[in-house]
Coordinates of C-alpha atoms in Angstrom, one line a residue:
X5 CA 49.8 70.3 10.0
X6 CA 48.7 67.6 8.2
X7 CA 50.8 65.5 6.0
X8 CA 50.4 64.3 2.7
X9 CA 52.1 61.1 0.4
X10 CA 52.3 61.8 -3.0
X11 CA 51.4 58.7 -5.2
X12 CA 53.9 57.9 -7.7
X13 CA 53.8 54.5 -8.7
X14 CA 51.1 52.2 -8.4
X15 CA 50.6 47.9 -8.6
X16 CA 47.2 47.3 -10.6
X17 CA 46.0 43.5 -10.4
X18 CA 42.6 42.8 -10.9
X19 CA 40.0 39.9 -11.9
X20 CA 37.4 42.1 -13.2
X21 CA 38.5 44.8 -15.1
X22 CA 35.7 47.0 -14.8
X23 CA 36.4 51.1 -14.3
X24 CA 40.2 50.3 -14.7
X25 CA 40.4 52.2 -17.5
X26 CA 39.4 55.0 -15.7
X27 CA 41.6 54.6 -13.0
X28 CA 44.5 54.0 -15.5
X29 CA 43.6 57.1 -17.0
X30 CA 43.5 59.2 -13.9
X31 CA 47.2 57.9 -12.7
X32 CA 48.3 58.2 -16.1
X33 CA 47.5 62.4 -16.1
X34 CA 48.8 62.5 -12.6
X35 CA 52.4 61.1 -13.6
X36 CA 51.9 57.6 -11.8
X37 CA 54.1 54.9 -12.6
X38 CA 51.9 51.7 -13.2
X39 CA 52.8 48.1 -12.8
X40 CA 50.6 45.3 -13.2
X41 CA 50.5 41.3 -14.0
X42 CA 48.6 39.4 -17.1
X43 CA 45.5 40.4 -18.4
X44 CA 45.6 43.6 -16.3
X45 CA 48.6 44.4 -18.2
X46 CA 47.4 43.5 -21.4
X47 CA 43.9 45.8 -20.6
X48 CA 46.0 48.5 -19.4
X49 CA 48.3 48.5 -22.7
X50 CA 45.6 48.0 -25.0
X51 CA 44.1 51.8 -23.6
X52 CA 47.3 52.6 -25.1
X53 CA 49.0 53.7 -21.9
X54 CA 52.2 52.7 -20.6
X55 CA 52.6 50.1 -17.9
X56 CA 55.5 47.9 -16.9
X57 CA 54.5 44.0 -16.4
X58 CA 55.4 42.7 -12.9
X59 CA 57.5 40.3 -14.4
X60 CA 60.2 42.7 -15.9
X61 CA 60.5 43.8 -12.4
X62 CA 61.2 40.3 -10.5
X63 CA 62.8 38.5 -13.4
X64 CA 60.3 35.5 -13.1
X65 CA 57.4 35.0 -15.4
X66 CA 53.9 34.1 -14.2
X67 CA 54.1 30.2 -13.2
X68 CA 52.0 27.1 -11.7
X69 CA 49.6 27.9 -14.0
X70 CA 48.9 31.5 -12.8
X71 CA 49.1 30.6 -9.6
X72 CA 52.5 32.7 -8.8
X73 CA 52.7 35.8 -10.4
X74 CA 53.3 38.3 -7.6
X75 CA 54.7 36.5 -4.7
X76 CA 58.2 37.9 -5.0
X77 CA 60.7 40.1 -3.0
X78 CA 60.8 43.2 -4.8
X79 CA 57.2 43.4 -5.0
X80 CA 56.1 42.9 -1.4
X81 CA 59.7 44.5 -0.3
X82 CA 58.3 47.9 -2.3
X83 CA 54.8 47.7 -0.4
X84 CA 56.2 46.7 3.0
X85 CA 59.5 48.6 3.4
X86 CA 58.9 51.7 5.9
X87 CA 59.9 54.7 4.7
X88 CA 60.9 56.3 7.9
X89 CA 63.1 53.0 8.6
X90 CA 66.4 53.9 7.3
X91 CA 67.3 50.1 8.1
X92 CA 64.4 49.4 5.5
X93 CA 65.1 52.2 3.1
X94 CA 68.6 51.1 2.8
X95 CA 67.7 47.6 1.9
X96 CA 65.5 48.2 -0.8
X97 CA 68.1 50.6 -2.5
X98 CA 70.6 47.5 -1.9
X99 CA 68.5 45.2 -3.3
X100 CA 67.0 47.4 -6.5
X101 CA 63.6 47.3 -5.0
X102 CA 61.2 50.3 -6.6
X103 CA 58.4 51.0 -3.9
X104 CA 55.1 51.2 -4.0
X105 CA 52.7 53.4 -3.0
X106 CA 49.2 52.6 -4.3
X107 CA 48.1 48.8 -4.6
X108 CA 44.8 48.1 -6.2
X109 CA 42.9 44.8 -5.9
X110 CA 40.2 42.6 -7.2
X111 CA 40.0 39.6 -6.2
X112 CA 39.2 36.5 -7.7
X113 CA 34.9 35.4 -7.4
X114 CA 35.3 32.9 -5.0
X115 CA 32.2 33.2 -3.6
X116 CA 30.2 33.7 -7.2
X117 CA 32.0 30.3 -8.0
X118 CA 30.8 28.5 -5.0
X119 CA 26.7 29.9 -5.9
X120 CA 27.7 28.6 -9.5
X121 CA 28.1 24.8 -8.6
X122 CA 31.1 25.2 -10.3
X123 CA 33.6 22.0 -9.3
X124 CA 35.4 21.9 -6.6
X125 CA 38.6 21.8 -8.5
X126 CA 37.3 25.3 -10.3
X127 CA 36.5 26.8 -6.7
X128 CA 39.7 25.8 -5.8
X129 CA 41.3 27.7 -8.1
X130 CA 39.6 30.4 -7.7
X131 CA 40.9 31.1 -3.9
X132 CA 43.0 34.2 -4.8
X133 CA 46.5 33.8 -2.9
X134 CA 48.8 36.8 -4.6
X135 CA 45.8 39.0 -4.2
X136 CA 45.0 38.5 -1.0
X137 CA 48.9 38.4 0.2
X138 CA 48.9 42.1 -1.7
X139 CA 45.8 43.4 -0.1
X140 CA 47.4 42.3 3.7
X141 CA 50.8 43.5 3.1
X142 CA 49.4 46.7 1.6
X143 CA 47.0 47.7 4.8
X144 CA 49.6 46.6 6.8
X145 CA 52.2 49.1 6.4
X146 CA 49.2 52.0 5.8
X147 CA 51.7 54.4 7.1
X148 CA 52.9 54.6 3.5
X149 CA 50.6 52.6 0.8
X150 CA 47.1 53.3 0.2
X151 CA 45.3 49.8 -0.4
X152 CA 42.5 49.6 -2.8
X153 CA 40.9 46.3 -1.9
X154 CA 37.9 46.0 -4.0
X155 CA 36.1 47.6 -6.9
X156 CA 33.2 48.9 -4.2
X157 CA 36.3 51.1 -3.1
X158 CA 36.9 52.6 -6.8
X159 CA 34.7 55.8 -6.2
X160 CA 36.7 57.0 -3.1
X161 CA 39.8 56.4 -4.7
X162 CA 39.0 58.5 -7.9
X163 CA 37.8 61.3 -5.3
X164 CA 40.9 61.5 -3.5
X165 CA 43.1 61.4 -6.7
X166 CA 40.9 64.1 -7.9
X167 CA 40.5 66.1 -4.8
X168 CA 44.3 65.9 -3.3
X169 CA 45.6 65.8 -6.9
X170 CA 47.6 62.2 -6.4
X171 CA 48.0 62.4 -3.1
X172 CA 46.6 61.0 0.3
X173 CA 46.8 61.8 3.7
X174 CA 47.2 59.2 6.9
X175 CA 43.4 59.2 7.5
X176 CA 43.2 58.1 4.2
X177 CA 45.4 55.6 4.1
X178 CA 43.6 54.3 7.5
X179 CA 40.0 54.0 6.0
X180 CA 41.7 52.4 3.0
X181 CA 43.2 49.9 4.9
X182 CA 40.2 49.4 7.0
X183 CA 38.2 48.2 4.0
X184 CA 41.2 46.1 3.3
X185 CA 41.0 43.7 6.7
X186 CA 37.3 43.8 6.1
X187 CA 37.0 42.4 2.4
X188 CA 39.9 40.0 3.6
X189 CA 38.2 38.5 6.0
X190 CA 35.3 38.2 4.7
X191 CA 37.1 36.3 2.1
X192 CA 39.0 34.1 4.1
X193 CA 35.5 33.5 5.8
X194 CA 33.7 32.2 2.3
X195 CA 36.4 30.3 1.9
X196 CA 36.5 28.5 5.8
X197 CA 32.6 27.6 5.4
X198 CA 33.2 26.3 2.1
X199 CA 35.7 23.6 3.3
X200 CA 33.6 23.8 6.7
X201 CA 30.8 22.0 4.8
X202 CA 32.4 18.4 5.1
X203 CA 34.6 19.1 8.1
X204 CA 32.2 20.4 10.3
X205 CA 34.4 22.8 12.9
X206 CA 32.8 24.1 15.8
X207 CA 33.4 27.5 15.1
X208 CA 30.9 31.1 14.2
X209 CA 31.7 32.5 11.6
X210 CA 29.7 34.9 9.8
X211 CA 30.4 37.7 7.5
X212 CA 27.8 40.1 5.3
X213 CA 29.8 43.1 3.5
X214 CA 26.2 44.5 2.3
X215 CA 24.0 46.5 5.0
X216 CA 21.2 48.5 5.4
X217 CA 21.6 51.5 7.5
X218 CA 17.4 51.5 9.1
X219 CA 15.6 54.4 10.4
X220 CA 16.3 53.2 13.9
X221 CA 16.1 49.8 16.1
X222 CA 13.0 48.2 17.8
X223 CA 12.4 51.8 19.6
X224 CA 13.4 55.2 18.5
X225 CA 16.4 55.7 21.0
X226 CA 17.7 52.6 19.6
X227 CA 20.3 52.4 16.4
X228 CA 19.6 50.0 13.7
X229 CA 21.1 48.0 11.0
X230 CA 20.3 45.4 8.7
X231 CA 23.1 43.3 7.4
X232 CA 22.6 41.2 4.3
X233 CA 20.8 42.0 0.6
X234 CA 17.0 42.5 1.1
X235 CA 17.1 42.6 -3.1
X236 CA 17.7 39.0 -2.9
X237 CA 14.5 38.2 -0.5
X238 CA 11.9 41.0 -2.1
X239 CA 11.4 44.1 -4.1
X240 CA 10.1 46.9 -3.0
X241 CA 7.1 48.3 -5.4
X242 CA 6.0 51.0 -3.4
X243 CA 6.2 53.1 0.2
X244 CA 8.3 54.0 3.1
X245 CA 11.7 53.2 4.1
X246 CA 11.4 49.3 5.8
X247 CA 11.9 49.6 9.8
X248 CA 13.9 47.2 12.1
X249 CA 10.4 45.5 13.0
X250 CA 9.1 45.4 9.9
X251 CA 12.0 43.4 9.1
X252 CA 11.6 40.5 12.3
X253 CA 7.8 41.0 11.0
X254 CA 8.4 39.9 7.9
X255 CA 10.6 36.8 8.6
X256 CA 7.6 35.5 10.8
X257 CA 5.7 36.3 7.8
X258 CA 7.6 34.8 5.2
X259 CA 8.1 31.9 7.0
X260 CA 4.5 31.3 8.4
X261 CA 3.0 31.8 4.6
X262 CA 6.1 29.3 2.6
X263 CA 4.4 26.3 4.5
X264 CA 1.1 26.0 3.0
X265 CA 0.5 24.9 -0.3
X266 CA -3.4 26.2 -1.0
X267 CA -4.0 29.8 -1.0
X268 CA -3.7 31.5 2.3
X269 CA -3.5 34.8 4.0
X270 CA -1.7 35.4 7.0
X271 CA -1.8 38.6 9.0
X272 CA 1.1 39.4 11.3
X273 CA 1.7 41.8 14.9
X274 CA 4.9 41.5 16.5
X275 CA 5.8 38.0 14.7
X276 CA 2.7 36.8 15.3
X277 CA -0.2 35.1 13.6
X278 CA -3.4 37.0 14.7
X279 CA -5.2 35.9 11.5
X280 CA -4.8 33.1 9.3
X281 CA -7.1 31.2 6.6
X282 CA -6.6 28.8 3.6
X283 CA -9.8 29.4 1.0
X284 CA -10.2 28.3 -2.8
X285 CA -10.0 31.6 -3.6
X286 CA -7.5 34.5 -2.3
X287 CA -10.1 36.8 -1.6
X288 CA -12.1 34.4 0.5
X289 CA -8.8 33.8 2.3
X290 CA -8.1 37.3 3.5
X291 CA -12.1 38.0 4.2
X292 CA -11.3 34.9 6.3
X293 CA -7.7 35.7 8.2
X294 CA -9.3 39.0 9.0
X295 CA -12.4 38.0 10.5
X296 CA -10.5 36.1 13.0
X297 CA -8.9 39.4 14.6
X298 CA -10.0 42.8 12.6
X299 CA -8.4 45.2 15.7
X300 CA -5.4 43.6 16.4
X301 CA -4.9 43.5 12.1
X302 CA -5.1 47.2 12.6
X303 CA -1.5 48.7 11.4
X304 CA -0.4 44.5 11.0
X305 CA 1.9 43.2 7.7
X306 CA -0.1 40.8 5.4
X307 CA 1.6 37.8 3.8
X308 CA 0.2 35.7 1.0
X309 CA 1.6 32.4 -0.7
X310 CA -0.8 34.2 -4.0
X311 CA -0.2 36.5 -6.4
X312 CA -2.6 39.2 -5.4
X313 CA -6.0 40.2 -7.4
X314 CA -8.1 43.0 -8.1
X315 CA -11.1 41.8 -6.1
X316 CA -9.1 40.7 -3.1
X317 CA -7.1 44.2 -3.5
X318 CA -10.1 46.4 -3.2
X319 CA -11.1 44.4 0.2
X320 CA -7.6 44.8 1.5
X321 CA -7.3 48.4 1.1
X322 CA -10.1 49.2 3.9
X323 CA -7.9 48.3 6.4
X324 CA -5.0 50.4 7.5
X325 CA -2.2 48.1 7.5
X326 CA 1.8 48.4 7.6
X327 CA 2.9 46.4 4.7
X328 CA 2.5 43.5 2.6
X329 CA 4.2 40.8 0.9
X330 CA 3.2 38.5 -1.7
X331 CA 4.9 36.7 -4.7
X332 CA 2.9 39.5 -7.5
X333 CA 0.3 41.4 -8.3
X334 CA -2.0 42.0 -11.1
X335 CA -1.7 45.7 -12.7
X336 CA -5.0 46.9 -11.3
X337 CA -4.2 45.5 -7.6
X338 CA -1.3 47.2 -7.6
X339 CA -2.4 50.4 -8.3
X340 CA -5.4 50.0 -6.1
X341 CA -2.5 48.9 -3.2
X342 CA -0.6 52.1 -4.2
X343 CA -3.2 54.4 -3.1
X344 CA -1.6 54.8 -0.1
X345 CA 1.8 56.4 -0.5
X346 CA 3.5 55.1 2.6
X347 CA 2.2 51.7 2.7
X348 CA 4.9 49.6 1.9
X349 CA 4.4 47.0 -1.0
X350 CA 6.4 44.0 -1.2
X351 CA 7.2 41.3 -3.8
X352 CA 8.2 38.1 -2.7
X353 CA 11.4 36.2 -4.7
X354 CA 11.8 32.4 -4.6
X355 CA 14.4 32.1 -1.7
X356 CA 15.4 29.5 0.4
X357 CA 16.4 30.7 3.7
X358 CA 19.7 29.6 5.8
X359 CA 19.8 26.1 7.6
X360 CA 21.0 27.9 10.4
X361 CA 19.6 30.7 12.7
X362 CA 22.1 32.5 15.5
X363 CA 21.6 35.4 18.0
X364 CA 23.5 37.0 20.4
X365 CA 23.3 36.2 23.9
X366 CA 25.0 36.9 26.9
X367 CA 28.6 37.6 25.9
X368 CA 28.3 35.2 23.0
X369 CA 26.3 34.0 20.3
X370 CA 24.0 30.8 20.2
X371 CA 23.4 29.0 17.1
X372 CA 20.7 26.4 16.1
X373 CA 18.9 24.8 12.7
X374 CA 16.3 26.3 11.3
X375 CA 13.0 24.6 12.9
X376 CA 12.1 22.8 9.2
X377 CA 10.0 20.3 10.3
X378 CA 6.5 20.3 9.4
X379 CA 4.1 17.5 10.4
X380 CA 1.4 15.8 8.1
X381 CA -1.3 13.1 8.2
X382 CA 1.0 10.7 8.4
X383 CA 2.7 11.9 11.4
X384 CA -0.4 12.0 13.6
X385 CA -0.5 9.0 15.9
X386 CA -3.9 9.1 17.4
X387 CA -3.8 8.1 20.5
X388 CA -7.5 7.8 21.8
X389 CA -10.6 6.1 20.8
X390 CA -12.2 8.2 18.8
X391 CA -10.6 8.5 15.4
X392 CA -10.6 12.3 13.3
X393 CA -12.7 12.5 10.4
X394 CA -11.2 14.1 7.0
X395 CA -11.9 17.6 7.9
X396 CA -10.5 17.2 11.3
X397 CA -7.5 15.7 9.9
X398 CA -7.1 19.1 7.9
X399 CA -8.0 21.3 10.7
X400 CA -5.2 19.6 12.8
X401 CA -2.5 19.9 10.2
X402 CA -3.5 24.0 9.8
X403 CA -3.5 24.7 13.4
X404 CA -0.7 22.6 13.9
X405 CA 1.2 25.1 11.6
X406 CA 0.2 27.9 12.8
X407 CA 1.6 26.5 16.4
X408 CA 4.6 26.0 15.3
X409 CA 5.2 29.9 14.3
X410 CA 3.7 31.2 17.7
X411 CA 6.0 32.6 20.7
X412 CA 5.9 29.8 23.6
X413 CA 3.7 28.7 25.5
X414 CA 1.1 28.9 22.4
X415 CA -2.2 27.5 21.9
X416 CA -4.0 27.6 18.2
X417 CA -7.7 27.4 18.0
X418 CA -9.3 26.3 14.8
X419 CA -12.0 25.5 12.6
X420 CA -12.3 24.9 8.4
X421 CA -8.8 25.9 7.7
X422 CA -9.4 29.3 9.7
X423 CA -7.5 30.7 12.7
X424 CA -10.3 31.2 15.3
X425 CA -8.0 32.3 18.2
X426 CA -4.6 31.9 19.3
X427 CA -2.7 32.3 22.7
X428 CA 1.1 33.0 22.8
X429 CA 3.9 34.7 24.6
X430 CA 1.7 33.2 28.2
X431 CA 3.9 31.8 31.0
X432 CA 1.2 28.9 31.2
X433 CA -0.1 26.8 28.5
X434 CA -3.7 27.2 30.6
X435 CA -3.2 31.2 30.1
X436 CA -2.3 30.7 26.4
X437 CA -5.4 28.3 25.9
X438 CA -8.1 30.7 27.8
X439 CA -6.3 33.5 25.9
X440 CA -7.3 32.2 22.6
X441 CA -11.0 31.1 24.0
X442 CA -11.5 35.1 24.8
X443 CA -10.7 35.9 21.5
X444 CA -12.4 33.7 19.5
X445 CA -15.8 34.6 21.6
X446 CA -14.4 38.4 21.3
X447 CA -15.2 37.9 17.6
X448 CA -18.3 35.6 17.9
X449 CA -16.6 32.4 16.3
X450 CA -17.5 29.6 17.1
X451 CA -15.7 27.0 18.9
X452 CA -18.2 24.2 18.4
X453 CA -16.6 21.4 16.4
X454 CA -13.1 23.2 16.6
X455 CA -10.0 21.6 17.0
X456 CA -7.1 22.7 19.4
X457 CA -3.4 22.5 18.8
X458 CA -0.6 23.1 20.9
X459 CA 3.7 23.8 20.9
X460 CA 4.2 21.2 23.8
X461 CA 3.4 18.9 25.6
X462 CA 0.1 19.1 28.3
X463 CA 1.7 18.6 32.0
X464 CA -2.2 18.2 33.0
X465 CA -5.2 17.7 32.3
X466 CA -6.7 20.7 32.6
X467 CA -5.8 22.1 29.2
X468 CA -7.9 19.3 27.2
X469 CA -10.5 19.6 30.0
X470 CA -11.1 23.4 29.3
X471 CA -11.0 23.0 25.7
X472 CA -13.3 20.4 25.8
X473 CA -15.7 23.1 27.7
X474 CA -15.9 25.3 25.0
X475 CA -16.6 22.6 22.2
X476 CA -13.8 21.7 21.3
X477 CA -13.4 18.2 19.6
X478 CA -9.8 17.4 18.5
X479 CA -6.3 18.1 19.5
X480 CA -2.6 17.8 18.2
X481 CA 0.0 18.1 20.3
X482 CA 3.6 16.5 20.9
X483 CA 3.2 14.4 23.5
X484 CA 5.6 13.0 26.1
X485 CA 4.4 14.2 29.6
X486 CA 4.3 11.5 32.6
X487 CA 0.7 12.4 32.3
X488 CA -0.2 11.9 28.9
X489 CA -2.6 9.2 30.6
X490 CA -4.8 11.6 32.0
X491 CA -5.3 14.0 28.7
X492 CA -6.2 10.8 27.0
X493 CA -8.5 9.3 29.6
X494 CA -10.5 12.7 29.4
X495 CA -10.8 12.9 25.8
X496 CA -11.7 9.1 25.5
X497 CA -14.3 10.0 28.8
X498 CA -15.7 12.5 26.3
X499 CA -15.3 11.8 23.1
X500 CA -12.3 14.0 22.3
X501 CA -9.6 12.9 19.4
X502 CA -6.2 13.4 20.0
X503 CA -3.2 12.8 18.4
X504 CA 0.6 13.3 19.1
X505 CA 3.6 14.3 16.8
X506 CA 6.0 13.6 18.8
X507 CA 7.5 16.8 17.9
X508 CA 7.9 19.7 20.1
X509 CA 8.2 23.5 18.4
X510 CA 8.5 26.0 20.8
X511 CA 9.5 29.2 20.1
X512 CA 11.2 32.3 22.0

């Protein structure tokens, strides 16, 4: 038979003070003594229901500034003793301690603080100490004491006071305390990275207390979820539920798109770039990306660094695609957009994405810095003869880009800002570079004049030597092979520019 624990007094202490009245109210109907410290008690009062402060209870006002107000005996003695411990129940009769049976908790904004730029002295003082001590010591002896953590816990508490009419059951008190060693630690966690900043611990620790439950994982027998706040990355103006690889899609996406300053369209499969362009104009751009791979764009996710027009709207909607993402869109492109129901419609926010990027691996996890760099003109040292001109220059930087966001070993192939073909995911960089030769002739570009970029090195020859073949006439790459001697000799042999970045950017 299952047991129940009727509620008869409760400790109330609270930063925000949001929905407490309602809570107050509910305890107050149900007979529930209430106790509770400073401007909870002054809230409470001011309802015009009784509560007892904690201070007429341990004799000692608030003190340190606020900074001791419930550390005391006969407060964690009521939330701690067990009440099937006669050595326990006999103490706190000896000692005049009242128990405890429902502690509620909000703690203070540490984190809100820290996004502030507040001080550090005012983030200091917001690290909550009594709350926290009440939220551990509460979950701790959940036998007895139902611990409300957090106001996202305020709805299940008002449906078991209503439902069990003040009182909860062990399986309650379980989930309750649950939530309790999660919101703890996740606060303890803030507050570890904050002071980890300067001190720089070898340690992982992450925590994300909002998730995302998705339809299912990278294949339908596989569970899914997303942890973290998509609201703070995009909104969602339209279509289905986002998937799991919509999501990875979209991060390639995102991140592809935020490095080019003119208008571009990018379209992605499988975190890839099979067509990119950078026009004047937004609707030359996407005629442009698309025209360098219109099957594989088939069911792809669009990205654009543009708000989106009506003319450039109307050509996007002949294609069947996944989703898209750009920073707006004017009313009529929207609507035009829309006219698929499940096509999901995305609006970018400004975001800057974490320094760091982790996965797990083996029995562990493995952690790295986000791959930030991006090489310009002035980072080309051109190491051969012949010298780029201005467009080449351009060309060079675009594909170079585009590298960079590629699964290793890639190859990009360009020409006028456009992505003509691209090779990626190949266990050779040869494979990767005849790859993106077969699409490009797939497609009837032309290669004449183009320029070739690459995620490493060149352990041969033969890469420069093929490219050269199709018409090829410039090529970045990072450089640093013990035969970096014999690329060059070839492309000064033939009149080929290259230049290294001494940079490397591959990517698995």
């Amino acid at each position: 038979m299952e047991e129940y624990t009727q509620i008869r007094s409760a400790l109330i202490s609270v930063y925000h003070k949001e929905r407490v009245d309602e809570i107050a109210r509910k305890l107050h109907q149900l007979g529930v003594t209430i106790y509770s410290t400073g401007g909870t008690y002054d809230f409470i009062v001011s309802l015009g229901l009784p509560c007892s402060t904690v201070e007429s209870l341990t004799s000692y006002p608030s003190i340190l500034g606020g900074r001791v107000k419930t550390l005391h005996p006969k407060v964690f003695g009521g939330i701690l003793y067990r009440r099937d411990n006669e050595g326990d129940v006999a103490q706190v009769a000896e000692y005049d301690i009242p128990p405890f049976d429902l502690v509620i908790v909000d703690l203070y904004p540490f984190e809100s603080t820290v996004a502030s730029g507040s001080e550090h002295e005012d983030i200091i003082e917001k690290i909550d100490i009594g709350g926290i001590s009440l939220i551990r010591a509460a979950a701790k002896n959940y036998r007895d004491v139902v611990i409300v953590p957090s106001s996202a816990q305020y709805d299940r508490l008002l449906e078991m006071l209503d439902e069990k009419k003040g009182f909860s059951n062990l399986q309650d008190r379980y989930y309750f305390a649950a939530q309790a060693f999660n919101v703890s630690s996740h606060y303890d966690t803030a507050i570890f990275k904050y002071f980890n900043r300067e001190t720089g611990i070898p340690a992982f620790k992450q925590s994300l207390l909002t998730n995302e439950t998705l339809r299912y994982g990278e294949n339908p027998h596989q569970e899914g979820v997303f942890y973290g706040n998509t609201s703070e990355v995009y909104t969602q103006l339209n279509g289905k539920a986002i998937s799991y690889n919509n999501l990875v899609d979209l991060d390639a996406a995102i991140s592809l798109v935020s490095e080019f300053a003119l208008p571009t369209f990018a379209i992605i499969k499988h975190t890839n770039a099979c067509g990119v362009s950078t026009r004047q104009t937004l609707k030359s751009a996407w005629i442009d990306a698309l025209a360098g791979d219109p099957v594989s764009a088939f069911g792809g996710v669009l990205a654009t660094n543009r708000e989106v027009d009506e003319e450039t709207a109307e050509e996007i909607n002949k294609l069947f695609f996944e989703l898209i993402i750009a920073p707006g869109y004017e009313k009529n492109a929207l609507e035009i957009l829309k006219s698929k129901k499940n096509r999901i419609i995305l609006q970018l926010k400004p975001i800057d994405f974490q320094a760091k990027q982790f996965k797990s691996l083996l029995n562990g996890v493995i952690e790295q810095g986000r791959d930030t760099r991006t090489e310009g003109p002035v980072n080309l040292e051109v190491v051969t003869q012949s010298l780029p001109d201005t467009q080449q220059v351009t060309d060079l930087i675009f594909a170079n880009i585009i590298v960079k966001h590629l699964k290793s070993n890639a190859i990009v192939l360009a020409k006028n800002a456009q992505l003509l073909g691209a090779g990626c995911g190949m266990t050779s960089r040869v494979d990767a570079l005849r790859h993106a030769i077969a699409k490009a002739g797939e497609f009837k570009l032309d290669l004449q004049g183009a320029v070739m970029a690459s995620d490493a090195f060149f352990p041969f020859s033969d890469s420069v030597e093929i490219a050269s073949g199709v018409g090829i006439r410039a090529v970045v790459q990072p450089g640093g092979s013990v035969r970096d001697e014999d690329s060059i000799r070839f492309c000064n042999e033939n009149g080929i520019t290259m230049a290294f970045t001494g940079t490397r950017h591959f990517k698995h």
